[in-house]
Amino acid sequence: MKQQLEQIKTAALEAIENAQNSADCENVRVKYLGKKGELTAILKMMGGLSPEERPIMGQLVNTAKAEVDAALSKKVEQMQAEAEELKLKQETIDITMPAKQDKTGKLHPLNTVLNDMIDIFQSMGFDVVDGPEVETDHYNFECLNVPADHPARDMQDTFYLAENILLRTQTSAAQIRTMETRKPPIRVICPGRVFRADEVDATHSPVFHQIEGLVVDKGVTMCDLKGVLEQFAHEIYGPETKVKFRPSFFPFTEPSVEVDVSCSECGGKGCRVCKGAGWIEILGAGMVHPNVLRSCGIDPEEYSGFAFGIGLDRLTTTRYKISDIRLLFENDKRFLDQF
Ligand code: PHE
């Protein structure tokens, strides 16, 4: 029996030595130390021994069990330590590796210029309002004194989405929406995208941006219009900038003007930026036509107003000397990174 015990112990220790993983260890434990294990079985066989032999044998079995148990625990511990070391090795970070460059985003040049413009007009007491890009014929043309078949519709080649539903060709539709919801005194600007079926080239895009302005109050005159727009031009282009008001035509303003500023690049001598003219056209404006006031329920005998529409894209390309308007819309990172 003693011999048998010795054999079992040797076999157990050998099995522990050869164990490859924790499953092997567990098998050894079950096979030798478990309830039905070999060492446990030997204890049960002790019934056949004499009363003197029993305690001696019992002690031997218990010592053997303790030995196997200790060897097993040691093996398990050793395997855990190895596994941990391996894991640490795999997880080491090479701190000498070059870091990933995080690029932070920044404002698009159009937004930078727009923010400046909003600041200027807000300091003059204007509110910023929003209008829909999909408009009705009613707001984009009819209420602005451009009835169907009016020749002025040719000035703005329109994208129609359905009968009487279109992509707004001008932010002027916002004038009407504002006058319908606000009572004078009104002082608002409405920046936004506008759409015209233009061929794409260096100076034309079917999508571009305008900032509409509207002032309606008692006693508003052309002098107010000139004062506000001159102030705006000086703040955007610098105080030495000359401002020219040219007579023009818009169906919704009377009289109407177009405003040019002296080229900030050449000071008016003529250069590449102003295409040799010395002047750059930046906006259209005029005194709100009485028909427009009337269509919004405002009495033109009591109130008057002026409106203007500034081209944001032109302002941006001239400020940054961008030679092609398409660059503003292509979102080429190499271009945008320069601002
Ligand atoms: N809506 C005009 C355009 O797009 C500009 C404008 C706005 C003119 C307001 C006068 C008054 O050409």
Coordinates of N, CA, C and O in Angstrom, one line a residue, residues 6 20 28 40 42 72 98-99 105 132 139 152 168 196 219 224 242 255 257 259 262 269 295:
E6 N 3.3 5.7 -2.9 CA 4.5 6.3 -3.5 C 4.4 6.5 -5.0 O 4.7 7.6 -5.6
Q20 N 0.6 21.9 -19.0 CA 0.9 23.0 -19.9 C 0.0 24.2 -19.6 O 0.4 25.4 -19.9
V28 N -5.3 17.4 -13.1 CA -4.4 16.7 -12.1 C -5.1 16.7 -10.8 O -5.2 15.8 -10.0
T40 N -7.4 10.1 -2.6 CA -8.6 10.0 -1.7 C -9.0 8.5 -1.6 O -9.4 8.0 -0.6
I42 N -7.2 5.9 -1.8 CA -6.3 5.1 -1.0 C -6.7 5.2 0.5 O -6.7 4.3 1.3
L72 N 1.1 21.5 -6.8 CA 0.1 22.0 -7.7 C -0.1 23.5 -7.6 O -0.1 24.3 -8.6
P98 N 6.8 57.9 -33.1 CA 6.3 59.3 -33.4 C 4.8 59.4 -33.1 O 4.1 58.5 -33.3
A99 N 4.4 60.5 -32.5 CA 3.0 60.7 -32.1 C 2.1 61.0 -33.3 O 2.6 61.5 -34.3
G105 N -9.8 71.6 -36.2 CA -10.5 72.3 -37.3 C -10.5 73.8 -37.1 O -10.1 74.2 -36.0
P132 N -35.7 80.2 -44.9 CA -35.6 78.9 -45.5 C -34.9 79.0 -46.9 O -35.0 80.0 -47.6
Y139 N -42.8 84.3 -52.0 CA -41.8 85.1 -51.2 C -40.6 85.5 -51.9 O -40.0 86.5 -51.7
A152 N -37.6 91.1 -65.0 CA -36.5 91.0 -64.0 C -36.2 89.5 -63.6 O -35.2 89.2 -63.1
R168 N -34.2 79.5 -53.2 CA -34.2 81.0 -53.2 C -33.1 81.5 -54.0 O -32.0 81.0 -54.0
R196 N -28.6 79.9 -58.0 CA -29.0 80.3 -59.4 C -28.4 79.4 -60.4 O -27.3 78.9 -60.2
G219 N -39.5 107.8 -41.3 CA -38.5 108.8 -41.6 C -37.2 108.2 -42.1 O -36.2 108.9 -42.0
D224 N -29.7 107.5 -44.7 CA -29.5 106.4 -43.7 C -28.8 105.2 -44.4 O -27.9 104.6 -43.9
K242 N -12.7 104.1 -50.5 CA -13.7 105.0 -51.1 C -14.9 104.1 -51.5 O -14.8 103.0 -51.8
P255 N -35.5 104.5 -55.2 CA -34.4 104.2 -56.1 C -33.5 103.0 -55.7 O -33.5 102.7 -54.5
V257 N -29.5 101.2 -56.0 CA -28.1 101.5 -56.3 C -27.3 100.2 -56.2 O -27.8 99.2 -55.7
V259 N -23.3 99.2 -55.1 CA -22.2 99.9 -54.3 C -20.9 99.2 -54.7 O -20.7 98.0 -54.6
S262 N -13.4 101.1 -53.5 CA -12.1 101.1 -54.1 C -11.3 99.9 -53.7 O -11.4 99.4 -52.6
K269 N -5.9 101.9 -58.4 CA -5.1 102.0 -59.6 C -5.4 101.0 -60.7 O -5.2 101.2 -61.9
S295 N -47.4 95.0 -49.6 CA -47.7 93.6 -49.7 C -47.5 92.9 -48.3 O -47.9 91.8 -48.1

